[in-house]
Amino acid sequence: MSAAELARLQFAATTGIHWLFVILTMGLVPLVAVMHTRAAFTRDPTKRAVRERMTRFWGQLYVINYAVGIVTGLVMEFQFGLSWSGLSKFAGNVFGAPLALETLVAFFAESTFLGMWIFGWGRLRKGVHVTLIWLVALTAYASGYWIMIANGFMQHPVGYEVRDGAAYLTDFGALLTNSSALVALAHVSLGALTTGGVFVAGVSAYHFLRRTKETELFGGSMRWGIWVSMVASFFVVVVGEMQRPVIERTQPMKEAVLRGSGVAEAQARLVEEHGPGDYVPWQDTMRISMDAMTIIGNTVSTITLIAVLLLWRNRLMRWRPALWVLVATVPFPFIASVGGWLVREVGRQPWLVYGELTVEDALSHVSTAALAVSCTVFIAVFLALAVTNWTLITRFALRGPDATQLGATEPLPEEPSDRAEPILSMES
């Protein structure tokens, strides 16, 4: 393999694995925030106890995924200097701003609020504690926004001018409102909610298959997960179609490949605009990824809609084939999201910054041997982290709420308005 191919493989593999952490994090945190809100403001002592256990159980799975995912995320930005120094030289003045804001504002704030939420069980008043998890959710999506702004500039560069071979930011507002970023962010957010809902529903279904005694906890979780995933999976398809006009306007070659016609015409236009070269991306990869994403998306929408109907008729928890289907559906949104990422990234090739900087020009002056070593090490480490993450999540998910460690602290004294039960109680 050439140096460029190794660098592309390394970045694609590490980013793809990291994305599996991100989509579950973004999908779970709003669900946990709603669960915690309901628990904190439920006055019935019995229901409140169940909802607190529900929050701790799903919150622990979220924290595991977030903690391991941090390690993979720290590597992402370092790869720009390692393999793609040309990108930093050309677009660093524009590209660096959203990445810095993502790191300094969103990521650090998110981590701080999450730490306070984790260690605040039994130590903070319920209003403050609930506010913290909502701030975690808000900053998680703010982090996604800044990442998509950076990626959107690579897909459709706006708000800049080129001087002496480098791009300089001239319109920060145009960068923040880039249509390629905003529509993609909506698509990603809905995909994450679908992933989180399907995950919650699938794990709950597994416990019903084991004839759990925690029927209220997992019944409530399943209903919440199915409704969220059903609504989100419908709109993720709608928003996905909304991206097509944006793609057609900004990246005609990508749209031609997805449509299956007009590729030669798009190639001729790009040659006329940018000079000789092969501007056709990997068509088979794009079409297979697009088909997989579309088929899986429609399948998840159908399954969750049927599950809602079964819930309405009070049959879902008792019909074991339906429960097995929900368990088997858990990996589907992850596969679909990786397919969507491949379509978005592969489709703009051979550009790294569309129309301005090619992959070959952005490549660092690093030997093929060095890239081969770093590629092997990075992929091995990321795979090990992914296996570790899913081993831990599976272990704690299957053990159920009795194995939950999150929030295992002594509670504060009673608030005057809630003397019937401790604010946070947990079985040891």
CSV table of C-alpha atoms in Angstrom, one decimal:
chain,number,residue,atom,x,y,z
A,1,MET,CA,0.0,0.0,0.0
A,2,SER,CA,1.1,3.6,-0.7
A,3,ALA,CA,1.7,6.1,2.0
A,4,ALA,CA,-1.6,7.9,1.1
A,5,GLU,CA,-3.6,4.6,1.3
A,6,LEU,CA,-2.1,3.8,4.7
A,7,ALA,CA,-2.9,7.2,6.0
A,8,ARG,CA,-6.4,7.1,4.7
A,9,LEU,CA,-6.9,3.6,6.2
A,10,GLN,CA,-5.6,4.7,9.6
A,11,PHE,CA,-7.8,7.7,9.8
A,12,ALA,CA,-10.9,5.9,8.4
A,13,ALA,CA,-10.5,3.0,10.8
A,14,THR,CA,-9.8,5.1,13.9
A,15,THR,CA,-12.5,7.6,13.1
A,16,GLY,CA,-15.0,4.8,12.3
A,17,ILE,CA,-14.4,3.0,15.6
A,18,HIS,CA,-14.5,6.3,17.5
A,19,TRP,CA,-17.9,7.1,15.9
A,20,LEU,CA,-19.4,4.0,17.4
A,21,PHE,CA,-18.7,5.5,20.9
A,22,VAL,CA,-20.0,8.9,19.9
A,23,ILE,CA,-23.3,7.8,18.5
A,24,LEU,CA,-24.2,5.8,21.6
A,25,THR,CA,-23.1,8.6,23.9
A,26,MET,CA,-25.2,11.2,22.1
A,27,GLY,CA,-28.1,8.7,21.9
A,28,LEU,CA,-28.1,7.7,25.6
A,29,VAL,CA,-27.5,11.0,27.4
A,30,PRO,CA,-30.9,12.6,26.6
A,31,LEU,CA,-32.7,9.4,27.6
A,32,VAL,CA,-30.8,9.3,30.9
A,33,ALA,CA,-31.5,13.0,31.5
A,34,VAL,CA,-35.3,12.4,31.0
A,35,MET,CA,-35.2,9.4,33.3
A,36,HIS,CA,-33.4,11.4,36.0
A,37,THR,CA,-35.8,14.3,35.7
A,38,ARG,CA,-38.8,12.0,36.1
A,39,ALA,CA,-37.2,10.2,39.1
A,40,ALA,CA,-36.3,13.5,40.9
A,41,PHE,CA,-39.7,15.0,40.6
A,42,THR,CA,-41.8,11.9,41.2
A,43,ARG,CA,-43.6,12.2,44.5
A,44,ASP,CA,-44.8,8.6,44.8
A,45,PRO,CA,-42.0,6.9,46.9
A,46,THR,CA,-42.4,3.5,45.1
A,47,LYS,CA,-42.3,4.9,41.6
A,48,ARG,CA,-39.5,7.3,42.5
A,49,ALA,CA,-37.3,4.4,43.8
A,50,VAL,CA,-37.9,2.5,40.5
A,51,ARG,CA,-37.1,5.5,38.4
A,52,GLU,CA,-33.9,6.2,40.4
A,53,ARG,CA,-32.7,2.7,39.8
A,54,MET,CA,-33.6,3.0,36.2
A,55,THR,CA,-31.5,6.2,35.9
A,56,ARG,CA,-28.5,4.7,37.7
A,57,PHE,CA,-28.6,1.5,35.5
A,58,TRP,CA,-28.7,3.3,32.2
A,59,GLY,CA,-26.5,6.1,33.5
A,60,GLN,CA,-23.8,3.6,34.4
A,61,LEU,CA,-23.8,2.1,30.8
A,62,TYR,CA,-23.6,5.7,29.5
A,63,VAL,CA,-20.6,6.5,31.7
A,64,ILE,CA,-18.7,3.3,30.7
A,65,ASN,CA,-19.2,4.2,27.0
A,66,TYR,CA,-18.2,7.8,27.6
A,67,ALA,CA,-15.1,7.0,29.6
A,68,VAL,CA,-13.6,4.5,27.1
A,69,GLY,CA,-14.7,6.7,24.2
A,70,ILE,CA,-12.6,9.6,25.6
A,71,VAL,CA,-9.4,7.7,25.0
A,72,THR,CA,-10.3,7.2,21.3
A,73,GLY,CA,-11.4,10.8,20.9
A,74,LEU,CA,-8.1,12.2,22.2
A,75,VAL,CA,-6.3,10.7,19.2
A,76,MET,CA,-8.4,12.2,16.5
A,77,GLU,CA,-7.0,15.7,16.4
A,78,PHE,CA,-3.4,14.5,16.8
A,79,GLN,CA,-3.8,12.6,13.5
A,80,PHE,CA,-4.1,15.9,11.6
A,81,GLY,CA,-0.5,16.7,12.4
A,82,LEU,CA,0.7,13.1,12.1
A,83,SER,CA,-0.6,12.2,8.7
A,84,TRP,CA,-2.3,15.3,7.3
A,85,SER,CA,0.0,18.3,7.9
A,86,GLY,CA,-1.0,19.8,4.6
A,87,LEU,CA,-4.6,20.2,5.9
A,88,SER,CA,-3.3,22.1,8.9
A,89,LYS,CA,-1.1,24.3,6.7
A,90,PHE,CA,-3.9,25.1,4.3
A,91,ALA,CA,-7.0,25.2,6.5
A,92,GLY,CA,-5.7,25.5,10.0
A,93,ASN,CA,-6.7,29.2,10.3
A,94,VAL,CA,-10.3,28.2,9.5
A,95,PHE,CA,-10.5,24.5,10.6
A,96,GLY,CA,-8.8,25.1,13.9
A,97,ALA,CA,-11.4,27.5,15.3
A,98,PRO,CA,-14.3,25.0,15.5
A,99,LEU,CA,-12.0,22.2,16.7
A,100,ALA,CA,-10.6,24.5,19.5
A,101,LEU,CA,-14.1,25.5,20.5
A,102,GLU,CA,-15.2,21.8,20.5
A,103,THR,CA,-12.3,20.9,22.8
A,104,LEU,CA,-12.2,23.9,25.1
A,105,VAL,CA,-15.9,24.7,25.4
A,106,ALA,CA,-17.9,21.6,24.7
A,107,PHE,CA,-15.6,18.7,25.6
A,108,PHE,CA,-14.1,20.1,28.8
A,109,ALA,CA,-17.4,21.5,30.0
A,110,GLU,CA,-19.2,18.2,29.2
A,111,SER,CA,-16.5,16.2,31.1
A,112,THR,CA,-16.7,18.6,34.1
A,113,PHE,CA,-20.5,18.5,34.3
A,114,LEU,CA,-20.5,14.7,33.9
A,115,GLY,CA,-18.0,14.3,36.7
A,116,MET,CA,-20.1,16.5,39.0
A,117,TRP,CA,-23.2,14.4,38.1
A,118,ILE,CA,-21.4,11.1,38.8
A,119,PHE,CA,-20.0,12.2,42.2
A,120,GLY,CA,-23.1,14.3,43.1
A,121,TRP,CA,-25.3,11.3,43.9
A,122,GLY,CA,-26.5,11.8,47.4
A,123,ARG,CA,-24.5,15.0,47.8
A,124,LEU,CA,-26.4,17.5,45.7
A,125,ARG,CA,-29.9,18.8,45.8
A,126,LYS,CA,-32.2,17.2,43.2
A,127,GLY,CA,-32.6,20.4,41.2
A,128,VAL,CA,-28.9,21.0,40.9
A,129,HIS,CA,-28.2,17.3,40.1
A,130,VAL,CA,-30.8,17.1,37.4
A,131,THR,CA,-29.5,20.3,35.9
A,132,LEU,CA,-26.1,18.8,35.6
A,133,ILE,CA,-27.2,15.9,33.5
A,134,TRP,CA,-29.1,18.2,31.2
A,135,LEU,CA,-25.9,20.3,30.9
A,136,VAL,CA,-24.0,17.1,29.9
A,137,ALA,CA,-26.6,16.5,27.2
A,138,LEU,CA,-26.4,20.1,26.0
A,139,THR,CA,-22.6,20.1,25.8
A,140,ALA,CA,-22.6,16.7,24.1
A,141,TYR,CA,-24.7,18.1,21.2
A,142,ALA,CA,-22.7,21.3,21.3
A,143,SER,CA,-19.6,19.2,20.8
A,144,GLY,CA,-21.2,17.5,17.9
A,145,TYR,CA,-22.1,20.8,16.4
A,146,TRP,CA,-18.6,22.1,16.4
A,147,ILE,CA,-17.3,18.8,14.9
A,148,MET,CA,-19.9,19.0,12.1
A,149,ILE,CA,-18.9,22.7,11.5
A,150,ALA,CA,-15.3,21.6,11.0
A,151,ASN,CA,-16.4,18.7,8.8
A,152,GLY,CA,-18.8,20.9,6.9
A,153,PHE,CA,-16.0,23.2,5.9
A,154,MET,CA,-14.2,20.2,4.4
A,155,GLN,CA,-17.4,19.2,2.6
A,156,HIS,CA,-18.4,22.7,1.4
A,157,PRO,CA,-15.8,25.4,2.3
A,158,VAL,CA,-17.5,28.8,3.0
A,159,GLY,CA,-16.5,32.0,4.7
A,160,TYR,CA,-12.9,32.1,3.7
A,161,GLU,CA,-10.4,33.4,1.2
A,162,VAL,CA,-7.1,32.0,0.1
A,163,ARG,CA,-3.9,34.0,0.5
A,164,ASP,CA,-0.4,32.7,-0.2
A,165,GLY,CA,-1.7,29.2,-0.4
A,166,ALA,CA,-3.5,29.2,2.9
A,167,ALA,CA,-7.2,29.7,3.8
A,168,TYR,CA,-8.1,32.6,6.1
A,169,LEU,CA,-11.5,33.0,7.8
A,170,THR,CA,-13.4,36.0,6.6
A,171,ASP,CA,-17.0,35.2,7.6
A,172,PHE,CA,-17.5,33.4,10.9
A,173,GLY,CA,-21.3,33.5,10.5
A,174,ALA,CA,-21.1,31.7,7.2
A,175,LEU,CA,-19.0,29.0,8.8
A,176,LEU,CA,-21.5,28.6,11.6
A,177,THR,CA,-24.5,28.4,9.3
A,178,ASN,CA,-23.0,26.1,6.6
A,179,SER,CA,-25.9,24.1,5.2
A,180,SER,CA,-23.6,21.1,4.7
A,181,ALA,CA,-23.0,21.1,8.4
A,182,LEU,CA,-26.4,21.9,9.8
A,183,VAL,CA,-28.5,19.4,7.8
A,184,ALA,CA,-25.8,16.7,8.6
A,185,LEU,CA,-26.0,17.6,12.3
A,186,ALA,CA,-29.7,17.1,12.3
A,187,HIS,CA,-29.3,13.7,10.6
A,188,VAL,CA,-26.5,12.6,13.0
A,189,SER,CA,-28.6,13.7,16.0
A,190,LEU,CA,-31.6,11.8,14.9
A,191,GLY,CA,-29.4,8.8,14.1
A,192,ALA,CA,-28.0,8.9,17.6
A,193,LEU,CA,-31.4,9.1,19.2
A,194,THR,CA,-32.4,6.1,17.2
A,195,THR,CA,-29.3,4.2,18.3
A,196,GLY,CA,-29.9,5.1,22.0
A,197,GLY,CA,-33.6,4.1,21.8
A,198,VAL,CA,-32.9,0.8,20.1
A,199,PHE,CA,-30.1,0.0,22.6
A,200,VAL,CA,-32.4,0.7,25.6
A,201,ALA,CA,-35.3,-1.3,24.1
A,202,GLY,CA,-33.0,-4.2,23.1
A,203,VAL,CA,-31.4,-4.5,26.5
A,204,SER,CA,-34.8,-4.3,28.2
A,205,ALA,CA,-36.1,-7.0,25.9
A,206,TYR,CA,-33.3,-9.3,26.9
A,207,HIS,CA,-34.2,-8.9,30.6
A,208,PHE,CA,-37.8,-9.8,29.8
A,209,LEU,CA,-36.6,-12.9,28.0
A,210,ARG,CA,-34.8,-13.8,31.2
A,211,ARG,CA,-38.1,-13.3,33.0
A,212,THR,CA,-36.8,-10.5,35.1
A,213,LYS,CA,-38.5,-9.4,38.3
A,214,GLU,CA,-37.7,-5.8,37.5
A,215,THR,CA,-40.7,-5.6,35.2
A,216,GLU,CA,-41.6,-2.0,36.1
A,217,LEU,CA,-38.1,-0.8,35.5
A,218,PHE,CA,-37.5,-2.5,32.2
A,219,GLY,CA,-41.0,-2.1,31.1
A,220,GLY,CA,-40.7,1.7,31.5
A,221,SER,CA,-37.3,1.6,29.8
A,222,MET,CA,-38.6,-0.4,26.9
A,223,ARG,CA,-41.6,1.8,26.3
A,224,TRP,CA,-39.4,4.9,26.4
A,225,GLY,CA,-36.7,3.4,24.1
A,226,ILE,CA,-39.2,2.1,21.5
A,227,TRP,CA,-41.1,5.4,21.3
A,228,VAL,CA,-37.9,7.5,20.9
A,229,SER,CA,-36.4,5.2,18.3
A,230,MET,CA,-39.6,4.9,16.4
A,231,VAL,CA,-40.0,8.7,16.1
A,232,ALA,CA,-36.3,9.4,15.5
A,233,SER,CA,-35.9,6.6,12.9
A,234,PHE,CA,-38.8,8.1,10.9
A,235,PHE,CA,-37.3,11.6,10.9
A,236,VAL,CA,-33.8,10.4,10.3
A,237,VAL,CA,-35.0,9.1,6.9
A,238,VAL,CA,-36.8,12.4,6.2
A,239,VAL,CA,-33.7,14.5,7.1
A,240,GLY,CA,-31.5,12.2,5.1
A,241,GLU,CA,-33.5,13.0,2.0
A,242,MET,CA,-33.2,16.7,2.8
A,243,GLN,CA,-29.4,16.4,2.3
A,244,ARG,CA,-29.7,15.4,-1.3
A,245,PRO,CA,-30.4,18.9,-2.6
A,246,VAL,CA,-27.4,20.2,-0.6
A,247,ILE,CA,-25.2,17.5,-2.0
A,248,GLU,CA,-26.4,18.1,-5.5
A,249,ARG,CA,-25.6,21.8,-5.1
A,250,THR,CA,-22.2,21.5,-3.4
A,251,GLN,CA,-20.8,18.1,-4.5
A,252,PRO,CA,-22.4,17.1,-7.9
A,253,MET,CA,-20.1,14.1,-8.3
A,254,LYS,CA,-21.3,12.5,-5.1
A,255,GLU,CA,-24.9,13.0,-6.1
A,256,ALA,CA,-24.2,11.6,-9.5
A,257,VAL,CA,-22.7,8.4,-8.0
A,258,LEU,CA,-25.6,8.0,-5.6
A,259,ARG,CA,-28.1,8.6,-8.4
A,260,GLY,CA,-26.2,6.2,-10.7
A,261,SER,CA,-26.2,8.6,-13.6
A,262,GLY,CA,-24.3,11.7,-14.8
A,263,VAL,CA,-20.9,10.5,-13.5
A,264,ALA,CA,-19.1,11.2,-16.8
A,265,GLU,CA,-20.7,14.6,-17.1
A,266,ALA,CA,-19.6,15.5,-13.5
A,267,GLN,CA,-16.1,14.3,-14.2
A,268,ALA,CA,-15.9,16.5,-17.3
A,269,ARG,CA,-17.1,19.6,-15.4
A,270,LEU,CA,-14.5,19.0,-12.6
A,271,VAL,CA,-11.7,18.5,-15.1
A,272,GLU,CA,-12.7,21.8,-16.7
A,273,GLU,CA,-12.8,23.6,-13.3
A,274,HIS,CA,-9.8,22.0,-11.6
A,275,GLY,CA,-7.6,20.5,-14.3
A,276,PRO,CA,-6.8,16.9,-15.3
A,277,GLY,CA,-7.4,14.2,-12.7
A,278,ASP,CA,-9.7,11.4,-11.6
A,279,TYR,CA,-12.6,13.0,-9.6
A,280,VAL,CA,-14.7,9.8,-9.4
A,281,PRO,CA,-14.8,8.4,-5.8
A,282,TRP,CA,-15.1,4.7,-5.0
A,283,GLN,CA,-18.5,4.0,-6.5
A,284,ASP,CA,-19.0,0.5,-5.2
A,285,THR,CA,-18.2,1.5,-1.6
A,286,MET,CA,-20.6,4.4,-1.8
A,287,ARG,CA,-23.5,2.5,-3.3
A,288,ILE,CA,-23.1,-0.5,-0.9
A,289,SER,CA,-22.9,1.9,2.1
A,290,MET,CA,-25.9,3.9,0.9
A,291,ASP,CA,-27.9,0.7,0.3
A,292,ALA,CA,-27.0,-0.7,3.7
A,293,MET,CA,-27.9,2.5,5.4
A,294,THR,CA,-31.2,2.8,3.6
A,295,ILE,CA,-32.3,-0.8,4.1
A,296,ILE,CA,-31.3,-0.9,7.8
A,297,GLY,CA,-32.9,2.5,8.4
A,298,ASN,CA,-36.2,1.3,6.9
A,299,THR,CA,-36.0,-2.0,8.8
A,300,VAL,CA,-35.5,-0.2,12.1
A,301,SER,CA,-38.4,2.1,11.4
A,302,THR,CA,-40.6,-0.9,10.6
A,303,ILE,CA,-39.6,-2.9,13.6
A,304,THR,CA,-40.1,0.0,16.1
A,305,LEU,CA,-43.4,0.8,14.6
A,306,ILE,CA,-44.6,-2.8,15.0
A,307,ALA,CA,-43.2,-2.7,18.5
A,308,VAL,CA,-45.3,0.4,19.3
A,309,LEU,CA,-48.4,-1.3,18.0
A,310,LEU,CA,-47.6,-4.4,20.2
A,311,LEU,CA,-47.1,-2.1,23.2
A,312,TRP,CA,-50.5,-0.5,22.5
A,313,ARG,CA,-52.1,-3.9,22.6
A,314,ASN,CA,-50.1,-4.9,25.7
A,315,ARG,CA,-48.6,-7.9,23.9
A,316,LEU,CA,-44.9,-7.0,23.5
A,317,MET,CA,-43.5,-8.0,26.9
A,318,ARG,CA,-45.2,-11.5,26.6
A,319,TRP,CA,-44.3,-12.3,23.0
A,320,ARG,CA,-40.9,-13.8,23.0
A,321,PRO,CA,-40.2,-13.7,19.2
A,322,ALA,CA,-40.8,-9.9,19.2
A,323,LEU,CA,-38.4,-9.6,22.2
A,324,TRP,CA,-35.7,-11.5,20.3
A,325,VAL,CA,-36.2,-9.3,17.3
A,326,LEU,CA,-35.6,-6.2,19.5
A,327,VAL,CA,-32.4,-7.8,20.9
A,328,ALA,CA,-31.2,-8.6,17.4
A,329,THR,CA,-31.9,-5.0,16.3
A,330,VAL,CA,-29.4,-3.4,18.6
A,331,PRO,CA,-26.4,-3.5,16.2
A,332,PHE,CA,-28.4,-2.2,13.2
A,333,PRO,CA,-28.2,1.6,13.9
A,334,PHE,CA,-24.5,1.3,14.4
A,335,ILE,CA,-24.0,-0.4,11.1
A,336,ALA,CA,-26.3,2.2,9.4
A,337,SER,CA,-24.4,5.1,10.9
A,338,VAL,CA,-21.0,3.8,9.7
A,339,GLY,CA,-22.5,3.4,6.3
A,340,GLY,CA,-23.7,7.0,6.3
A,341,TRP,CA,-20.2,8.2,7.4
A,342,LEU,CA,-18.6,6.3,4.6
A,343,VAL,CA,-21.0,7.9,2.0
A,344,ARG,CA,-20.2,11.3,3.4
A,345,GLU,CA,-16.5,11.0,3.5
A,346,VAL,CA,-15.7,8.7,0.5
A,347,GLY,CA,-18.1,10.8,-1.7
A,348,ARG,CA,-15.9,13.9,-1.6
A,349,GLN,CA,-12.7,12.1,-2.7
A,350,PRO,CA,-10.2,12.9,-4.0
A,351,TRP,CA,-10.7,16.2,-2.1
A,352,LEU,CA,-9.9,16.7,1.6
A,353,VAL,CA,-11.2,20.2,1.4
A,354,TYR,CA,-13.6,20.1,-1.5
A,355,GLY,CA,-12.4,22.0,-4.5
A,356,GLU,CA,-9.3,23.4,-2.7
A,357,LEU,CA,-7.1,20.6,-1.3
A,358,THR,CA,-6.7,17.1,-2.5
A,359,VAL,CA,-5.8,14.1,-0.3
A,360,GLU,CA,-2.4,13.7,-2.0
A,361,ASP,CA,-1.5,17.4,-1.4
A,362,ALA,CA,-2.5,17.2,2.3
A,363,LEU,CA,-0.4,14.1,3.1
A,364,SER,CA,2.5,14.6,5.5
A,365,HIS,CA,6.0,13.8,4.5
A,366,VAL,CA,6.2,10.6,6.4
A,367,SER,CA,7.7,7.3,5.2
A,368,THR,CA,5.6,4.4,4.2
A,369,ALA,CA,7.2,2.3,6.8
A,370,ALA,CA,6.4,4.8,9.6
A,371,LEU,CA,2.8,5.0,8.4
A,372,ALA,CA,2.5,1.2,8.3
A,373,VAL,CA,3.7,0.9,11.9
A,374,SER,CA,1.4,3.7,13.2
A,375,CYS,CA,-1.6,2.4,11.2
A,376,THR,CA,-1.1,-1.1,12.7
A,377,VAL,CA,-0.7,0.2,16.2
A,378,PHE,CA,-3.6,2.7,16.1
A,379,ILE,CA,-6.0,0.1,14.7
A,380,ALA,CA,-4.9,-2.5,17.2
A,381,VAL,CA,-5.3,-0.1,20.1
A,382,PHE,CA,-8.7,1.1,18.9
A,383,LEU,CA,-10.0,-2.4,18.4
A,384,ALA,CA,-8.8,-3.3,21.9
A,385,LEU,CA,-10.7,-0.3,23.3
A,386,ALA,CA,-13.8,-1.2,21.4
A,387,VAL,CA,-13.7,-4.8,22.6
A,388,THR,CA,-13.1,-3.5,26.2
A,389,ASN,CA,-16.0,-1.1,26.0
A,390,TRP,CA,-18.5,-3.6,24.7
A,391,THR,CA,-17.4,-6.3,27.1
A,392,LEU,CA,-18.0,-3.9,30.0
A,393,ILE,CA,-21.3,-2.7,28.7
A,394,THR,CA,-22.5,-6.2,28.0
A,395,ARG,CA,-21.4,-7.4,31.4
A,396,PHE,CA,-23.1,-4.7,33.3
A,397,ALA,CA,-26.2,-4.6,31.0
A,398,LEU,CA,-26.8,-8.3,31.5
A,399,ARG,CA,-26.2,-8.2,35.3
A,400,GLY,CA,-29.1,-5.7,35.7
A,401,PRO,CA,-29.7,-2.9,38.2
A,402,ASP,CA,-28.5,-4.9,41.2
A,403,ALA,CA,-24.9,-4.7,39.9
A,404,THR,CA,-25.1,-0.9,39.4
A,405,GLN,CA,-22.3,1.0,41.1
A,406,LEU,CA,-23.3,4.5,40.0
A,407,GLY,CA,-24.7,6.5,42.9
A,408,ALA,CA,-23.8,4.0,45.6
A,409,THR,CA,-23.4,6.7,48.3
A,410,GLU,CA,-25.3,7.9,51.4
A,411,PRO,CA,-28.0,10.4,50.6
A,412,LEU,CA,-28.3,13.9,51.9
A,413,PRO,CA,-30.8,14.6,54.6
A,414,GLU,CA,-34.4,14.9,53.4
A,415,GLU,CA,-35.5,18.1,51.7
A,416,PRO,CA,-38.6,19.6,53.4
A,417,SER,CA,-40.9,18.8,50.4
A,418,ASP,CA,-39.8,15.2,50.0
A,419,ARG,CA,-39.7,13.6,53.5
A,420,ALA,CA,-41.3,10.4,52.5
A,421,GLU,CA,-38.2,8.8,51.0
A,422,PRO,CA,-34.5,9.7,50.8
A,423,ILE,CA,-33.6,11.7,47.8
A,424,LEU,CA,-31.4,8.9,46.4
A,425,SER,CA,-31.6,5.4,47.7
A,426,MET,CA,-30.0,2.3,46.4
A,427,GLU,CA,-29.8,-1.3,47.3
A,428,SER,CA,-26.3,-2.3,48.2
